[in-house]
XYZ file of C-alpha atoms in Angstrom:
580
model
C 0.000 0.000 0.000
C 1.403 3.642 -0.685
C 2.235 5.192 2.395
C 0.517 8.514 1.059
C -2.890 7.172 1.489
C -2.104 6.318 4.767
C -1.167 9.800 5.538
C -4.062 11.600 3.742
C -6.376 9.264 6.069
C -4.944 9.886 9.107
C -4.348 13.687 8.719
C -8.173 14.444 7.139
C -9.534 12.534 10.554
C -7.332 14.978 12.735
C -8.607 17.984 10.677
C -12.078 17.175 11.231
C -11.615 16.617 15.026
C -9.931 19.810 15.695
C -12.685 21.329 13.496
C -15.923 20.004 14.562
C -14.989 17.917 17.793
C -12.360 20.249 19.882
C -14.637 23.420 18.833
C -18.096 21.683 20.299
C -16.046 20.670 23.645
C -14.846 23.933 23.553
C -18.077 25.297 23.423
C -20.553 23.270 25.106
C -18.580 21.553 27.176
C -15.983 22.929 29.012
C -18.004 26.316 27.920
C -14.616 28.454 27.596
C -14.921 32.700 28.459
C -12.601 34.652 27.149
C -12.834 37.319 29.630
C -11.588 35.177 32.337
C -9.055 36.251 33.888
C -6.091 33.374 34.073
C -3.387 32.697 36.194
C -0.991 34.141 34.454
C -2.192 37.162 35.080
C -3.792 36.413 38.540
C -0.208 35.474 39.721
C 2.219 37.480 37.289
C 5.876 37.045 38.308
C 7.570 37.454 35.388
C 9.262 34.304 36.318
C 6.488 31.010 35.466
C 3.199 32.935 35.458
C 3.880 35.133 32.466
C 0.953 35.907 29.632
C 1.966 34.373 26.514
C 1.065 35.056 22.625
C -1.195 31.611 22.203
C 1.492 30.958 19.172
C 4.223 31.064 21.261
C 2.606 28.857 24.352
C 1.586 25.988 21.642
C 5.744 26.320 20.501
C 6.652 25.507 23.991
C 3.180 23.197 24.797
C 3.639 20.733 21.953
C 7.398 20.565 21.911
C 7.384 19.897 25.433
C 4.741 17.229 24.927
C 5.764 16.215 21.796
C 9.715 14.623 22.811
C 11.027 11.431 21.916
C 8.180 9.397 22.992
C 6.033 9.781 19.877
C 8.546 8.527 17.783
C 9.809 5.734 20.114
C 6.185 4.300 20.880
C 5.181 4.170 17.550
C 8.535 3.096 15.991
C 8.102 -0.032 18.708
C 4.474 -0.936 18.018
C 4.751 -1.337 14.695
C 6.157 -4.946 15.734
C 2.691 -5.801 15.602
C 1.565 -4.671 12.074
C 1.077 -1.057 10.847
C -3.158 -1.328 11.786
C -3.165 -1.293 15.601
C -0.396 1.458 15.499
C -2.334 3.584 12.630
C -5.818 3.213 14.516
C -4.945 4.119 17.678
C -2.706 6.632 16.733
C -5.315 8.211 14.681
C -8.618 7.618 16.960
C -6.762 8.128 20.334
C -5.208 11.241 19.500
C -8.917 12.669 18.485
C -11.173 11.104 21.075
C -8.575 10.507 24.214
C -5.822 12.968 23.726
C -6.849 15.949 22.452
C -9.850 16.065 24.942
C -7.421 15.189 27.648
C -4.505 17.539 27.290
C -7.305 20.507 26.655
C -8.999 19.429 29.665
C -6.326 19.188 32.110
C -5.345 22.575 30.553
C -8.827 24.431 31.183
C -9.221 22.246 35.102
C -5.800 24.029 36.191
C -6.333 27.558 34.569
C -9.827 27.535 36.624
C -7.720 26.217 39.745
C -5.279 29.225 39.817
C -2.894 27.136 37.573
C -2.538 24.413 40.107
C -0.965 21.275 39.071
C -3.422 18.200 38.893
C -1.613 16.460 41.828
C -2.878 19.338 44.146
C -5.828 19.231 41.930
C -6.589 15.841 43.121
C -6.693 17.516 46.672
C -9.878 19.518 45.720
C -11.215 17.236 43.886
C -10.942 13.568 45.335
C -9.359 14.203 49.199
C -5.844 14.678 50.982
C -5.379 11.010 50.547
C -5.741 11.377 46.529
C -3.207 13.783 46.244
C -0.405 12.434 47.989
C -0.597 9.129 46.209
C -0.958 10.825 42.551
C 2.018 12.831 43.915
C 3.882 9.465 44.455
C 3.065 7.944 40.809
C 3.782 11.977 39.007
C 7.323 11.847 40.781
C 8.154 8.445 39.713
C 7.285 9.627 36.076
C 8.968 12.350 35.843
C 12.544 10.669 37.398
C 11.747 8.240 34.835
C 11.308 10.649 31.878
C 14.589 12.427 32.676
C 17.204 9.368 33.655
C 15.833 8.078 29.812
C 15.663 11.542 27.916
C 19.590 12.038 29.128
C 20.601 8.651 28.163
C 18.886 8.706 24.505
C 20.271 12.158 24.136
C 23.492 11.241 24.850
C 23.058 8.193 22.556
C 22.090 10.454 19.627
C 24.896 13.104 20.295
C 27.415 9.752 20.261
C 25.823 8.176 16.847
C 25.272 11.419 15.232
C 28.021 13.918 15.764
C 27.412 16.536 13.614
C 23.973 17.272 15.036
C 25.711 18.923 18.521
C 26.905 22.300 17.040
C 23.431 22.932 16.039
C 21.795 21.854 19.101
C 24.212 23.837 20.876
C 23.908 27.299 18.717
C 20.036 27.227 19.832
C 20.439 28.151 22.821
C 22.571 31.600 22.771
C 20.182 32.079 20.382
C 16.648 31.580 22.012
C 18.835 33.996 24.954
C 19.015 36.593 22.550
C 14.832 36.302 21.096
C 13.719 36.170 24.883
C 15.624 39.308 25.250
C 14.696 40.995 22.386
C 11.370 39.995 22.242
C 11.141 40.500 26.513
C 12.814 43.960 26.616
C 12.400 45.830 23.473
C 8.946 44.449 22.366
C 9.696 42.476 19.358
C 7.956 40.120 17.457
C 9.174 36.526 18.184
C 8.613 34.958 14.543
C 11.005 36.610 12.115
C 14.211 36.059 15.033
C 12.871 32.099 15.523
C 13.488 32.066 11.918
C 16.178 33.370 11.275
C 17.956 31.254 14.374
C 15.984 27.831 12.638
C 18.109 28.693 9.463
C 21.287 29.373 11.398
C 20.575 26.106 12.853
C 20.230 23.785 9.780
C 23.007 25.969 8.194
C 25.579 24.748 10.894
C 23.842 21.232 10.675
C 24.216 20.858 6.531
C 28.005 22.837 6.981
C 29.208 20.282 9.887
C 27.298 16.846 8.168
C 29.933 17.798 5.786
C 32.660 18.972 7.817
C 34.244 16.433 10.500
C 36.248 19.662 12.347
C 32.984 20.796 12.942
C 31.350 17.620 14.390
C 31.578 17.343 18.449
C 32.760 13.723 18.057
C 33.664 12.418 21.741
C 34.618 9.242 21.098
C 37.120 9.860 18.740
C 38.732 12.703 20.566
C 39.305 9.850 23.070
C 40.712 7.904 20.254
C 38.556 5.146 19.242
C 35.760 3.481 20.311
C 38.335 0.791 21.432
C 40.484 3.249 23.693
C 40.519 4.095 27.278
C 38.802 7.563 29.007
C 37.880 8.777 31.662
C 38.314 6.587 34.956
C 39.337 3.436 33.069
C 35.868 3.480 31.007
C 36.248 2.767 27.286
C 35.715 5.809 24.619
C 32.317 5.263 24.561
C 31.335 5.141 28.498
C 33.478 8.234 28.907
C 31.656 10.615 26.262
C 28.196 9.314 27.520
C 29.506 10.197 31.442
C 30.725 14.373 29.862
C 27.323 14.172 28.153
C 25.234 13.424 30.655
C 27.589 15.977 32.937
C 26.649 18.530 30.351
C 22.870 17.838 30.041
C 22.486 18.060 34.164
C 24.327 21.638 34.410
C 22.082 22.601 31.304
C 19.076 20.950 32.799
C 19.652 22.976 36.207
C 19.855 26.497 34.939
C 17.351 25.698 32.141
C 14.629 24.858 35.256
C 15.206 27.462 36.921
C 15.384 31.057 34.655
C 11.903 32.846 33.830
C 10.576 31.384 31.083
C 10.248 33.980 28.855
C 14.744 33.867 28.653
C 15.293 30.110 27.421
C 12.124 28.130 27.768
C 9.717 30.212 25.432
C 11.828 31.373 22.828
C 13.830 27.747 22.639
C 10.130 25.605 22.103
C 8.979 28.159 19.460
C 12.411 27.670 17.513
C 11.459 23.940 18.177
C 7.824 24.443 17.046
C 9.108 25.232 13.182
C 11.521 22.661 13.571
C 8.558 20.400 14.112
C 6.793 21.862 11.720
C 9.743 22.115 8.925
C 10.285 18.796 10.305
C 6.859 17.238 9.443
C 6.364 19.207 5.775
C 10.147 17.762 5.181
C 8.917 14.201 6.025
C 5.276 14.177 4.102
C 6.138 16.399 1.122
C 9.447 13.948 0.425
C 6.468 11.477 1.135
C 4.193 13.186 -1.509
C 7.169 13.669 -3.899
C 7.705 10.007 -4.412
C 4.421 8.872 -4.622
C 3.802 6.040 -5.727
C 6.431 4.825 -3.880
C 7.400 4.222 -0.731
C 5.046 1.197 -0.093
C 4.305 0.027 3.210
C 6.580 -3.320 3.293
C 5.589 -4.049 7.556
C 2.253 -6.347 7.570
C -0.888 -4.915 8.198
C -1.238 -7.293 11.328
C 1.067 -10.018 12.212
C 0.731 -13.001 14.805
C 3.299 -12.708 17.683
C 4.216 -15.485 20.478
C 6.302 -13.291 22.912
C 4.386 -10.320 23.630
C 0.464 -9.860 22.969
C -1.149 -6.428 21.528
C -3.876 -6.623 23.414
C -3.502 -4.565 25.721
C 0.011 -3.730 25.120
C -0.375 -1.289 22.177
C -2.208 0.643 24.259
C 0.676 1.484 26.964
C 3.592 1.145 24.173
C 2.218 4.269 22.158
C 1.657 6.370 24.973
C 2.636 9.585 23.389
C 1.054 10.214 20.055
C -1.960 8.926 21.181
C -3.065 10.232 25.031
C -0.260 10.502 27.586
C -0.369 11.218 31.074
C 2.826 13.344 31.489
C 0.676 15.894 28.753
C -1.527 16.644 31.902
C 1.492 17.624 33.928
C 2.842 19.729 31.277
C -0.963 21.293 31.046
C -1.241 21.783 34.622
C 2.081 22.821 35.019
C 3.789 25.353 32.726
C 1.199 26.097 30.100
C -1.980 26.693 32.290
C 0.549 29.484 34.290
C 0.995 31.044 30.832
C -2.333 30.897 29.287
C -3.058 34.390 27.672
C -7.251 33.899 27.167
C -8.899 30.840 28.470
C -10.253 30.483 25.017
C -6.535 29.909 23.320
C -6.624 26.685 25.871
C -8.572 24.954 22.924
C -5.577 26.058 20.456
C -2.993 25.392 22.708
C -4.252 21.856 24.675
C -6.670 19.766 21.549
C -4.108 21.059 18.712
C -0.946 20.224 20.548
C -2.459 16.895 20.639
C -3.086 17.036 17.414
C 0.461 18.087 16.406
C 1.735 15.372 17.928
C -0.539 13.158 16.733
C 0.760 13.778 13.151
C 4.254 13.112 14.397
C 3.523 9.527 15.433
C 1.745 8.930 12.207
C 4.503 10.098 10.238
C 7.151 8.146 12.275
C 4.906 4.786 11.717
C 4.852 5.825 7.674
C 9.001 6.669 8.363
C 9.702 3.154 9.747
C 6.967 0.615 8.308
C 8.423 1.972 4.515
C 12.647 1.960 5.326
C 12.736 -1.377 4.281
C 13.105 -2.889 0.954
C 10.502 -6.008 1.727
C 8.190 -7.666 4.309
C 10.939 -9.909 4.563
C 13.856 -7.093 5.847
C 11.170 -5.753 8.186
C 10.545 -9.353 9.390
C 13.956 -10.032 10.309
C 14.666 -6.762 11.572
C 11.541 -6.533 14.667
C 12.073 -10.150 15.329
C 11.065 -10.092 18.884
C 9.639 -7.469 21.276
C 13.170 -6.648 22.812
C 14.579 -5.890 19.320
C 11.768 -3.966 18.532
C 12.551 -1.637 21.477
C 16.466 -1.765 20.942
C 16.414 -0.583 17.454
C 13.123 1.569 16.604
C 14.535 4.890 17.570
C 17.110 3.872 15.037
C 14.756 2.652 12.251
C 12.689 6.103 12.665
C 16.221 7.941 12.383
C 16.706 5.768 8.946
C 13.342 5.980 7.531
C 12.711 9.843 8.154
C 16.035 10.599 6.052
C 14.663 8.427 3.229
C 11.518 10.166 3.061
C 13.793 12.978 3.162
C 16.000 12.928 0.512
C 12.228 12.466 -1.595
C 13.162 16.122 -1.438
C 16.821 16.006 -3.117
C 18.367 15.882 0.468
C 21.723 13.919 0.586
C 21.156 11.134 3.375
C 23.995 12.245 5.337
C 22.643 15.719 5.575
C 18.768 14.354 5.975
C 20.006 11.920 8.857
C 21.796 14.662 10.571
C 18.772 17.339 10.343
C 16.015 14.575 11.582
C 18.696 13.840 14.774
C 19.025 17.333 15.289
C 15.531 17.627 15.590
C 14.331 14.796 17.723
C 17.604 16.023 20.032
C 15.996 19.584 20.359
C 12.683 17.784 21.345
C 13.921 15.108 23.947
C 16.105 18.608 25.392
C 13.174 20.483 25.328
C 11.112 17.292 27.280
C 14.223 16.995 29.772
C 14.058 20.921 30.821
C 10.309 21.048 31.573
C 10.525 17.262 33.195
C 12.553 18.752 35.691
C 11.546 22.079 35.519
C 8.197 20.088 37.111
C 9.633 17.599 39.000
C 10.640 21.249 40.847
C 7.245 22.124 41.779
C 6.221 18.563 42.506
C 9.052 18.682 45.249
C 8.319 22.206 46.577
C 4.844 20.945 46.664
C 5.644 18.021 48.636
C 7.069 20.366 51.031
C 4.334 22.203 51.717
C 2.281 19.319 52.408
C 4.932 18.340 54.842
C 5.604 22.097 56.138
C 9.294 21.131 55.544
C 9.980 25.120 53.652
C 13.724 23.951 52.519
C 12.003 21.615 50.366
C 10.056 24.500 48.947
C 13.122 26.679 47.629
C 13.808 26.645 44.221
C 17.371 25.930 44.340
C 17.027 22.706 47.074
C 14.189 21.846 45.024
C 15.961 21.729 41.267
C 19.232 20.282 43.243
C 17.335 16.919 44.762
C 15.586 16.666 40.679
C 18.713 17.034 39.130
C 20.648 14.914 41.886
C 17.967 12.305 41.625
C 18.055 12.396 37.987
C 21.294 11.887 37.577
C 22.087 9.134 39.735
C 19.665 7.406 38.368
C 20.885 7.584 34.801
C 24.456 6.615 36.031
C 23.252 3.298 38.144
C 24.434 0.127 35.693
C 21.989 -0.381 33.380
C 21.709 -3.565 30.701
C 22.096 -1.151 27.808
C 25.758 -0.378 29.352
C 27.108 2.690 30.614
C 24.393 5.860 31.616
C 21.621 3.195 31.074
C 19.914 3.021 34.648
C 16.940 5.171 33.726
C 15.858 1.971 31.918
C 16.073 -0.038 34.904
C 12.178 1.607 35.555
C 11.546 2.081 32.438
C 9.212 -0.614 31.739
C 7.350 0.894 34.838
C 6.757 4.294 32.286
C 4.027 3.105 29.387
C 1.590 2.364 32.442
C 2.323 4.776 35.135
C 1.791 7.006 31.965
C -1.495 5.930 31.104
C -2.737 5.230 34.355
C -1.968 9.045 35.517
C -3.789 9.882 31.644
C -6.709 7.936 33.089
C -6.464 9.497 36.785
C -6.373 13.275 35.139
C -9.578 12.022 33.134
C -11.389 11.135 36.175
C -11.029 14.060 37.550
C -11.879 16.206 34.814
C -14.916 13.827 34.655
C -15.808 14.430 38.378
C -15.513 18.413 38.010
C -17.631 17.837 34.970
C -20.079 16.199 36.607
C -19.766 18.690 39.909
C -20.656 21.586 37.221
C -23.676 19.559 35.865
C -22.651 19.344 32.526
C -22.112 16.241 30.151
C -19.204 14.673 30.974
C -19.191 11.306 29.399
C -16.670 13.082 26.605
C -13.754 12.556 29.361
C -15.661 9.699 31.099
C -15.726 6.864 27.851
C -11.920 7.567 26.836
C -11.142 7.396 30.509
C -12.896 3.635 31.302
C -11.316 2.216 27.798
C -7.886 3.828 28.555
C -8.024 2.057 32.919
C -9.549 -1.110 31.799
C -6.571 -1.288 29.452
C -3.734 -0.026 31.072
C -4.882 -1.712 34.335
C -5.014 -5.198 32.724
C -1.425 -4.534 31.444
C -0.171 -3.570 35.077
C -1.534 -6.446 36.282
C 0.202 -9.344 33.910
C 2.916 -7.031 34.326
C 3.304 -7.221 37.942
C 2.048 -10.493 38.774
C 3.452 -12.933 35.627
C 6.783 -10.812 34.304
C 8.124 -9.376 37.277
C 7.203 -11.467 40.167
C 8.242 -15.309 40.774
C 5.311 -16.603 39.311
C 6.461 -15.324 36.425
C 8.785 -17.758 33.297
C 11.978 -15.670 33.852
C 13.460 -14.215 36.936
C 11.850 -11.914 39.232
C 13.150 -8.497 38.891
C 12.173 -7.194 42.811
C 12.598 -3.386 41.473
C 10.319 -3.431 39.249
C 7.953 -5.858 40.871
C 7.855 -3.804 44.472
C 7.629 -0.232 42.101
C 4.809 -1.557 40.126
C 2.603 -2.917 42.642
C 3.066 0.465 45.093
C 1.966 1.908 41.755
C -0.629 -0.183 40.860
C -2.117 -0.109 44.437
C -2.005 3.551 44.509
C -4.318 3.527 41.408
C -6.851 1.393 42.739
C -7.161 3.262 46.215
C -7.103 6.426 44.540
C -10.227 4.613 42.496
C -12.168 3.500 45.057
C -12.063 7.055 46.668
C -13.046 8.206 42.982
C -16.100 5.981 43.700
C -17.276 6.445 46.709
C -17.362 10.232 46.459
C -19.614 9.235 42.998
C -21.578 7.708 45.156
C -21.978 10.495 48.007
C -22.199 12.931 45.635
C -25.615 13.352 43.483
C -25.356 15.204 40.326
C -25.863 18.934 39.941
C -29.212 19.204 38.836
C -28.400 22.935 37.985
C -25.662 23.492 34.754
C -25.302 27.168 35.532
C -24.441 26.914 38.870
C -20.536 26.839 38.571
């Protein structure tokens, strides 16, 4: 099948839902006014309430949202046929996602901007919000050991994209200042510092002098670094070093100096990104075919329900809440941009994992290569990052790109993304922690520098704890923990959304369907998980981390669940829709 009418599908369903189906939740739902006045004006500090151009706030809301993980879920499920992934990519991102991500958006901006852990609080009970607080902070550790390691990875493998990584930011200093203190427009300077950008990326795919290459300053990936570690262990270890000073200061400056300016560069890179990808698609139409099978019979690992935790991003993902709740719904400029900003961020990303399951299902020559390449479930998560890398910079060079150039502009941008992920992952796992200190009236807790030292701290011990994809690997060690505490927390923020909903009278089986399908689902998965892979009843050998994480996690939900019920239950329905 030609890829292309794959992508016209997919991309005239997401049209029509941000259309027809954001604009009537919009309306008659979640009943949006734009003459409320939002946090970020409530609050102003100049520092993370700030008002925001609603351009600007979707840069930074999708690229935050957007990271890695829409083109590493996808690029894994695709082990089970292109279908599943296309359907769920497709349908989720409509009827699960987008209503999610604006939801969460819209609950916090009417909560003072309050993330949804304290959300829970005010919604559920005390009891609620300390054990969503438990499950958010295991996320987000998990989200930055990971994000360091695969940007280190991609720094190691593709050299040449560092100078341009590293050029952004001096850049996005100088637009936040600009545009901050002399009242500039932010689009013509984004520009401009997007073509400086893929300038120094085309000059140094070209140029080794220019290429940042580690592992070759230390000689050879068969010569000795730092503290007796190979080449390779030793430029991961500086990387990682680098990302957690960058991380730190990143987390803590006003947004409006680094954080704003840096995501809308990275918005056109997505964008540029995406018209690179499905005009070099359109360009060599008929070709690429789809060579992956449609569906495909598996004896390791079952779809059902594992498709639905694997593509977590690009379809409905729970960390999207916490980045609704917890930097965007502090910069919200009109409550009615929330629909702009929340359903067609989704949406964005949405076409990103589409376009990464066209990218990988069509890099290989037959059925056969694709076959032997996602052999098992493991390889499929070893190698799909990869495969996207490779497939993307075919479809590119549809456009005349060379490959080596093509390859080195796609790294470049999924870097910029997983960076951008990695700064506001911390960046919350701050206010999680000064959070936590309030609830515990412990006030160190609650500065900003003890609070971004114990995220970074945590962060990076975690990534440097031996992991079994060798050196700076430990963030995997939970990593299987992060497809379901995802989901489940995506199902969790859709309950409550559902029970304010319901609180304000109003229909609120739009957040309630997508929220049973997505628990049933991702609680099923937990389960197996838990009980037959990582405890002793399990075939292999019980891995105790996992097993003890998981079922604190798991337990969490249901109690938090059961609370959801019971206040269901004491709570009749409001009778009258206009009394807010």
């Amino acid at each position: 099948m030609p890829a292309i009418v794959l992508a016209i599908i997919g991309l005239i369903v997401f049209a029509l839902g941000y259309r027809y189906y954001s604009k009537f939740i919009a309306e008659r739902i979640y009943r949006l006014d734009p003459n409320y006045q939002t946090p970020a004006y409530q609050f102003r500090d100049g520092v993370d309430f700030v008002p925001t151009n609603k351009w600007v706030l979707w840069g930074h809301h999708f690229t935050s949202v957007a990271g890695a993980a829409p083109i590493v879920g996808p690029a894994v499920a695709v082990y089970w046929g292109w279908l599943p992934a296309f359907l769920w990519v497709v349908l989720g991102t409509v009827f699960a996602a987008g209503v999610h991500d604006f939801g969460t958006l819209v609950l916090s901006v009417r909560n003072k901007g309050q993330s949804i852990g304290t959300l829970a609080e005010r919604i559920i009970g005390r009891r609620a919000k300390l054990l969503f607080l438990f499950i958010i902070l295991i996320l987000v550790l998990m989200v930055n050991a990971v994000f360091a390691w695969v940007i280190s990875n991609l720094f190691i493998t593709f050299p040449a994209s560092v100078l341009a990584v590293f050029i952004q930011i001096p850049l996005a200093i100088w637009i936040g200042y600009t545009v901050n203190k002399k009242g500039k427009n932010m689009l013509m300077p984004s520009l401009v510092a997007l073509a400086v950008m893929y300038a120094a990326a085309v000059i140094a795919s070209t140029t080794p002098a220019l290429q940042i290459d580690l592992v070759s300053y230390f000689g050879g990936e068969e010569a000795t670094g730092l503290f007796g570690l190979d080449a390779v262990s030793s430029a991961f270890l500086i990387w990682i070093a680098v990302l957690m000073i960058y991380v730190y200061i990143a987390s803590i400056l006003p947004v409006w100096k680094l954080l704003q300016p840096r995501d809308y560069i990275n918005s056109h890179q997505l964008v540029v990104g995406l018209a690179i990808l499905y005009l070099g698609l359109f360009f060599t139409w008929p070709t690429p075919e789809v060579t992956a099978p449609a569906t495909r019979e598996v004896t390791d690992v079952s779809w059902f329900p594992l498709l639905f935790i694997t593509i977590a991003c690009g379809a409905i993902s729970g960390f999207h809440g916490l980045v609704s709740s917890g930097t965007s719904s502090k910069q919200l400029n009109k409550e009615t941009d929330a629909r702009f900003v929340g359903y067609f961020g989704a949406v964005g990303e949405g076409t990103l994992a589409l376009v990464t399951i066209l990218a990988v299902t069509t890099f290989f020559a037959s059925q056969s290569d694709f076959l032997s390449s996602y052999e098992s479930f493991n390889t499929a998560n070893a190698d799909g990052l990869a495969h996207f890398v490779g497939g993307a910079g075919q479809l590119a060079t549809g456009l005349g790109l060379p490959a080596g150039v093509a390859e080195t502009i796609v790294a470049v941008i999924v870097v910029s993304f997983a960076a951008t992920t990695l700064d506001t992952s911390v960046r919350l796992m701050r206010y999680i922690i000064s959070e936590l200190g309030q609830e515990y009236s412990a006030p160190g807790l609650t500065k900003k520098h003890v609070a971004t030292s114990i995220a970074v701290g945590a962060s990076a011990l975690l990534v440097l704890l031996p992991g079994d994809r060798g050196f700076g690997s430990g963030g995997y060690l939970l990593w299987p923990l992060f497809g379901t505490s995802n989901q489940l927390l995506a199902g969790i923020s859709l309950l409550l959304i559902s029970i304010w909903l319901r609180r304000k009278g109003r229909n609120f089986l739009f957040t309630f369907i997508p929220m049973i399908f997505l628990l049933f689902m991702t609680m099923w998965a937990m389960t197996s998980q838990v009980i037959f892979q990582w405890s002793w009843l399990g075939d292999g050998d019980a891995q105790i981390l996992l097993f003890v994480l998981g079922a604190i996690i798991l337990a969490f939900t249901v109690w938090i669940l059961l609370e959801a019920i019971a206040l269901f239950r004491r709570e009749p329905p409001n009778t009258d829709p206009d009394n807010d």
